[in-house]
CSV table of C-alpha atoms in Angstrom, one decimal:
chain,number,residue,atom,x,y,z
A,1,MET,CA,-88.8,-90.2,-115.9
A,2,ALA,CA,-90.5,-88.1,-113.3
A,3,VAL,CA,-90.2,-89.3,-109.6
A,4,VAL,CA,-93.7,-89.6,-107.9
A,5,VAL,CA,-94.3,-90.2,-104.2
A,6,ASN,CA,-97.8,-91.2,-103.1
A,7,GLY,CA,-99.2,-89.5,-106.2
A,8,VAL,CA,-97.3,-86.2,-105.9
A,9,GLU,CA,-94.5,-85.6,-108.4
A,10,LEU,CA,-91.2,-84.1,-106.9
A,11,SER,CA,-90.4,-80.7,-108.4
A,12,ASP,CA,-87.3,-79.5,-110.3
A,13,ALA,CA,-86.9,-76.7,-107.7
A,14,ASP,CA,-86.7,-79.2,-104.9
A,15,MET,CA,-84.0,-81.1,-106.7
A,16,GLU,CA,-82.1,-77.8,-107.5
A,17,GLN,CA,-82.3,-77.0,-103.8
A,18,GLU,CA,-81.2,-80.4,-102.6
A,19,LEU,CA,-78.5,-81.4,-105.1
A,20,PRO,CA,-75.7,-79.0,-103.7
A,21,LEU,CA,-76.0,-80.8,-100.4
A,22,HIS,CA,-74.6,-84.1,-102.0
A,23,GLY,CA,-71.9,-82.7,-104.1
A,24,ASP,CA,-69.2,-84.9,-102.6
A,25,ALA,CA,-71.4,-88.2,-102.9
A,26,PRO,CA,-70.2,-90.7,-105.6
A,27,ASN,CA,-73.6,-90.2,-107.5
A,28,PRO,CA,-74.9,-86.8,-106.2
A,29,MET,CA,-77.9,-86.9,-108.5
A,30,GLN,CA,-79.1,-90.3,-107.2
A,31,ARG,CA,-78.3,-89.3,-103.5
A,32,ALA,CA,-80.2,-86.1,-103.8
A,33,MET,CA,-83.3,-87.8,-105.3
A,34,THR,CA,-83.2,-90.4,-102.7
A,35,ALA,CA,-83.0,-87.9,-99.9
A,36,LEU,CA,-86.0,-86.0,-101.5
A,37,VAL,CA,-88.1,-89.2,-101.7
A,38,LEU,CA,-87.3,-90.2,-98.0
A,39,ARG,CA,-88.1,-86.7,-96.9
A,40,ARG,CA,-91.4,-86.7,-98.7
A,41,VAL,CA,-92.4,-90.1,-97.3
A,42,LEU,CA,-91.7,-88.9,-93.8
A,43,LEU,CA,-93.6,-85.8,-94.3
A,44,ASP,CA,-96.5,-87.6,-95.7
A,45,GLU,CA,-96.6,-89.9,-92.7
A,46,ALA,CA,-96.4,-86.9,-90.3
A,47,ARG,CA,-99.4,-85.5,-92.0
A,48,ARG,CA,-101.3,-88.7,-91.9
A,49,LEU,CA,-100.8,-88.9,-88.2
A,50,GLY,CA,-101.8,-85.3,-87.8
A,51,LEU,CA,-98.7,-84.3,-85.9
A,52,PRO,CA,-98.5,-80.6,-85.3
A,53,SER,CA,-95.4,-78.8,-86.5
A,54,ALA,CA,-94.2,-75.4,-87.3
A,55,ASP,CA,-92.2,-76.3,-90.4
A,56,GLU,CA,-91.0,-79.5,-92.3
A,57,GLU,CA,-88.1,-80.2,-90.0
A,58,ALA,CA,-90.3,-79.9,-87.0
A,59,ALA,CA,-92.7,-82.4,-88.5
A,60,ILE,CA,-90.0,-84.9,-89.2
A,61,ASP,CA,-88.5,-84.6,-85.7
A,62,ALA,CA,-92.0,-84.9,-84.2
A,63,LEU,CA,-92.6,-88.0,-86.3
A,64,LEU,CA,-89.5,-89.8,-85.3
A,65,ALA,CA,-89.8,-88.9,-81.6
A,66,SER,CA,-93.4,-90.2,-81.7
A,67,GLU,CA,-93.0,-93.4,-83.7
A,68,VAL,CA,-89.4,-94.6,-83.1
A,69,GLN,CA,-88.5,-95.9,-79.7
A,70,VAL,CA,-84.7,-96.0,-79.1
A,71,PRO,CA,-83.5,-98.1,-76.1
A,72,THR,CA,-81.3,-96.6,-73.5
A,73,PRO,CA,-78.1,-98.5,-73.2
A,74,ASP,CA,-77.6,-100.0,-69.7
A,75,GLU,CA,-74.5,-100.1,-67.7
A,76,ALA,CA,-73.7,-103.8,-68.6
A,77,SER,CA,-73.8,-102.8,-72.4
A,78,CYS,CA,-71.6,-99.9,-71.7
A,79,ARG,CA,-69.1,-102.0,-69.8
A,80,ARG,CA,-69.1,-104.6,-72.4
A,81,HIS,CA,-68.4,-102.1,-75.1
A,82,TYR,CA,-65.5,-100.8,-73.0
A,83,GLN,CA,-64.0,-104.2,-72.5
A,84,GLN,CA,-64.3,-105.2,-76.1
A,85,TYR,CA,-62.8,-102.1,-77.7
A,86,PRO,CA,-60.2,-100.8,-75.2
A,87,GLN,CA,-58.1,-99.2,-77.9
A,88,ARG,CA,-60.9,-96.6,-78.3
A,89,PHE,CA,-60.4,-95.4,-74.8
A,90,THR,CA,-56.6,-95.5,-74.6
A,91,VAL,CA,-54.8,-92.2,-74.7
A,92,GLY,CA,-51.1,-91.5,-75.6
A,93,GLU,CA,-50.6,-94.6,-77.8
A,94,LEU,CA,-48.2,-93.9,-80.7
A,95,VAL,CA,-46.4,-95.7,-83.4
A,96,GLU,CA,-43.6,-94.7,-85.4
A,97,VAL,CA,-44.0,-96.1,-88.9
A,98,ASP,CA,-42.0,-96.4,-92.1
A,99,HIS,CA,-43.6,-97.6,-95.3
A,100,ILE,CA,-43.0,-98.1,-99.0
A,101,LEU,CA,-46.1,-97.4,-101.1
A,102,PHE,CA,-46.7,-99.0,-104.5
A,103,GLN,CA,-49.6,-97.0,-105.8
A,104,VAL,CA,-52.2,-98.7,-107.8
A,105,THR,CA,-53.0,-96.7,-110.9
A,106,PRO,CA,-54.8,-97.5,-114.3
A,107,ARG,CA,-51.5,-97.4,-116.1
A,108,VAL,CA,-49.7,-100.1,-114.1
A,109,PRO,CA,-50.8,-103.8,-114.2
A,110,LEU,CA,-51.7,-104.9,-110.7
A,111,GLU,CA,-49.9,-108.1,-110.9
A,112,ALA,CA,-46.7,-106.6,-112.0
A,113,LEU,CA,-47.0,-104.1,-109.1
A,114,ARG,CA,-47.7,-107.0,-106.7
A,115,GLY,CA,-44.7,-108.8,-108.0
A,116,LEU,CA,-42.4,-105.8,-107.5
A,117,GLY,CA,-43.8,-105.3,-104.0
A,118,GLU,CA,-43.4,-109.0,-103.0
A,119,GLN,CA,-39.8,-109.0,-104.5
A,120,THR,CA,-38.9,-105.9,-102.6
A,121,LEU,CA,-40.4,-107.2,-99.4
A,122,ALA,CA,-38.6,-110.4,-99.6
A,123,GLU,CA,-35.3,-108.4,-100.0
A,124,LEU,CA,-36.1,-106.2,-96.9
A,125,LEU,CA,-37.0,-109.2,-94.7
A,126,ALA,CA,-33.6,-110.6,-95.6
A,127,GLU,CA,-31.8,-107.2,-95.2
A,128,PRO,CA,-33.8,-104.5,-93.3
A,129,ALA,CA,-31.1,-102.0,-93.5
A,130,LEU,CA,-32.0,-101.4,-97.1
A,131,PHE,CA,-35.4,-100.0,-96.1
A,132,ALA,CA,-34.7,-96.3,-96.4
A,133,GLU,CA,-32.9,-96.7,-99.7
A,134,ARG,CA,-35.6,-98.7,-101.2
A,135,ALA,CA,-38.2,-96.2,-100.0
A,136,ARG,CA,-36.3,-93.4,-101.7
A,137,THR,CA,-36.2,-95.2,-104.9
A,138,LEU,CA,-39.4,-97.1,-105.1
A,139,SER,CA,-42.1,-95.4,-102.9
A,140,ASN,CA,-45.0,-93.5,-104.5
A,141,CYS,CA,-45.4,-91.6,-101.2
A,142,PRO,CA,-43.8,-88.2,-100.5
A,143,SER,CA,-42.4,-89.9,-97.3
A,144,GLY,CA,-40.0,-91.7,-99.7
A,145,GLU,CA,-37.8,-88.6,-99.8
A,146,VAL,CA,-37.2,-89.3,-95.9
A,147,GLY,CA,-36.7,-93.1,-96.3
A,148,GLY,CA,-40.4,-93.8,-96.0
A,149,ASN,CA,-40.7,-92.4,-92.5
A,150,LEU,CA,-44.2,-91.3,-91.6
A,151,GLY,CA,-43.4,-90.0,-88.2
A,152,GLN,CA,-45.3,-90.7,-85.0
A,153,LEU,CA,-48.9,-91.8,-85.6
A,154,SER,CA,-51.8,-91.7,-83.2
A,155,ARG,CA,-55.1,-93.7,-83.8
A,156,GLY,CA,-57.3,-91.8,-86.3
A,157,ASP,CA,-54.2,-90.4,-88.2
A,158,THR,CA,-54.5,-92.9,-91.0
A,159,VAL,CA,-57.1,-94.8,-92.8
A,160,PRO,CA,-58.5,-97.8,-90.7
A,161,GLU,CA,-57.2,-100.6,-92.8
A,162,PHE,CA,-53.6,-99.2,-92.3
A,163,GLU,CA,-54.2,-98.4,-88.6
A,164,ARG,CA,-55.5,-101.7,-87.6
A,165,VAL,CA,-52.3,-103.5,-88.8
A,166,VAL,CA,-49.5,-101.0,-87.6
A,167,PHE,CA,-51.0,-100.8,-84.1
A,168,ALA,CA,-50.9,-104.6,-83.8
A,169,MET,CA,-47.3,-104.8,-84.8
A,170,SER,CA,-44.3,-105.3,-82.5
A,171,PRO,CA,-41.6,-102.6,-82.5
A,172,GLY,CA,-38.7,-103.1,-84.9
A,173,SER,CA,-40.7,-105.5,-87.1
A,174,ILE,CA,-41.6,-105.5,-90.8
A,175,LEU,CA,-45.0,-106.8,-91.8
A,176,PRO,CA,-44.2,-110.2,-93.5
A,177,ARG,CA,-46.8,-109.4,-96.2
A,178,LEU,CA,-48.0,-106.5,-98.4
A,179,LEU,CA,-50.6,-104.3,-96.7
A,180,GLU,CA,-53.4,-103.5,-99.0
A,181,THR,CA,-55.3,-100.2,-98.5
A,182,ARG,CA,-57.3,-97.9,-100.7
A,183,PHE,CA,-54.1,-96.3,-101.8
A,184,GLY,CA,-52.3,-99.3,-102.9
A,185,LEU,CA,-49.8,-101.8,-101.6
A,186,HIS,CA,-47.5,-101.0,-98.7
A,187,ILE,CA,-44.4,-102.6,-97.1
A,188,VAL,CA,-44.6,-101.4,-93.4
A,189,ARG,CA,-42.1,-101.2,-90.6
A,190,VAL,CA,-42.8,-100.2,-87.1
A,191,ALA,CA,-39.8,-98.5,-85.6
A,192,ARG,CA,-41.1,-97.7,-82.2
A,193,ARG,CA,-44.3,-97.9,-80.1
A,194,VAL,CA,-45.7,-96.1,-77.1
A,195,GLU,CA,-48.4,-98.3,-75.5
A,196,GLY,CA,-50.5,-95.4,-74.0
A,197,ARG,CA,-52.9,-95.6,-71.1
A,198,LEU,CA,-56.4,-96.9,-70.8
A,199,LEU,CA,-58.8,-94.4,-69.3
A,200,PRO,CA,-60.8,-95.6,-66.4
A,201,TYR,CA,-64.3,-96.7,-67.2
A,202,GLU,CA,-66.0,-94.1,-65.0
A,203,GLN,CA,-64.2,-91.4,-67.1
A,204,VAL,CA,-65.7,-92.5,-70.3
A,205,ALA,CA,-69.0,-94.1,-69.3
A,206,GLU,CA,-71.0,-91.1,-70.5
A,207,GLN,CA,-69.2,-91.0,-73.8
A,208,ILE,CA,-69.8,-94.8,-74.3
A,209,ALA,CA,-73.6,-94.4,-73.4
A,210,ALA,CA,-73.9,-91.5,-75.9
A,211,ALA,CA,-72.2,-93.5,-78.6
A,212,LEU,CA,-74.3,-96.6,-78.1
A,213,HIS,CA,-77.5,-94.5,-77.9
A,214,THR,CA,-76.6,-92.8,-81.2
A,215,ALA,CA,-75.8,-96.2,-83.0
A,216,SER,CA,-79.1,-97.6,-81.7
A,217,GLN,CA,-81.0,-94.4,-82.9
A,218,ASP,CA,-79.5,-94.6,-86.4
A,219,ALA,CA,-80.4,-98.2,-86.7
A,220,ALA,CA,-84.0,-97.6,-85.5
A,221,TRP,CA,-84.4,-94.7,-87.9
A,222,ARG,CA,-83.1,-96.8,-90.9
A,223,GLN,CA,-85.6,-99.5,-90.0
A,224,TYR,CA,-88.6,-97.1,-89.8
A,225,LEU,CA,-87.6,-95.6,-93.1
A,226,GLN,CA,-87.5,-99.0,-94.7
A,227,LEU,CA,-90.9,-99.6,-93.3
A,228,LEU,CA,-92.5,-96.4,-94.7
A,229,VAL,CA,-90.8,-97.0,-98.0
A,230,GLY,CA,-92.2,-100.4,-98.2
A,231,ARG,CA,-95.8,-98.9,-97.7
A,232,ALA,CA,-95.3,-95.9,-100.0
A,233,ARG,CA,-96.3,-95.6,-103.6
A,234,ILE,CA,-93.1,-94.5,-105.3
A,235,GLU,CA,-92.5,-94.3,-109.0
A,236,GLY,CA,-89.5,-93.4,-111.2
A,237,ILE,CA,-86.8,-94.5,-108.6
A,238,THR,CA,-86.3,-97.9,-106.8
A,239,LEU,CA,-85.6,-97.9,-103.0
A,240,GLU,CA,-85.3,-100.8,-100.7
A,241,GLY,CA,-88.5,-101.1,-98.6
A,242,ALA,CA,-89.9,-103.7,-96.1
A,243,ASP,CA,-93.2,-105.4,-96.4
A,244,SER,CA,-93.6,-106.0,-92.6
A,245,PRO,CA,-92.9,-103.8,-89.6
A,246,LEU,CA,-89.3,-103.6,-88.6
A,247,VAL,CA,-89.8,-101.4,-85.6
A,248,GLN,CA,-92.0,-102.4,-82.8
């Protein structure tokens, strides 16, 4: 079915041009079509308001600048963010981590894999000296060849669900539960930890203000798009819109 926005059908040429930009998305066709619809909605609104522009990108920029007001974060908000997330402004923090990965695959029943992981974890909690040996024989990670050692990790080196746990552990400890990540089930040991140094607020104040402004801008743009989608006449694709203004 053709996709029509405010009475105008999106062309195949537009789709061919847009599709390569979304090749890494889970559903590139859907993502490309959604992007085209949102772009058309924005351009229609810019034309309705009579905003001058040299090209389509300039028209969209002018529209967002004119219609979306983004609050500037004050110092109190910036200091509150600094106090709530000190780990984001700490440098030199390191952990040395060993792990055993039980990789989840379609060929292995999850409950059987979990049972093997829990059995191995219980054994290692009772006898930690066996960790390297069990990593070499059981781990589905290449680090198993070196006893499960991942080396020294900084924040940002691993997936968030792994990072959150290992940076909260005490040196010399084995996590007393299996750690689940997108890769599978892990038995984790932290061998050593370097605490790092918290940067002074004054040194990161501009960075925090910029990050908070960007977050506010993204939220405001999403809300404005929802408002426009709710007003537009869109056929052939379903997008979430809003019936009432979300941006004042």
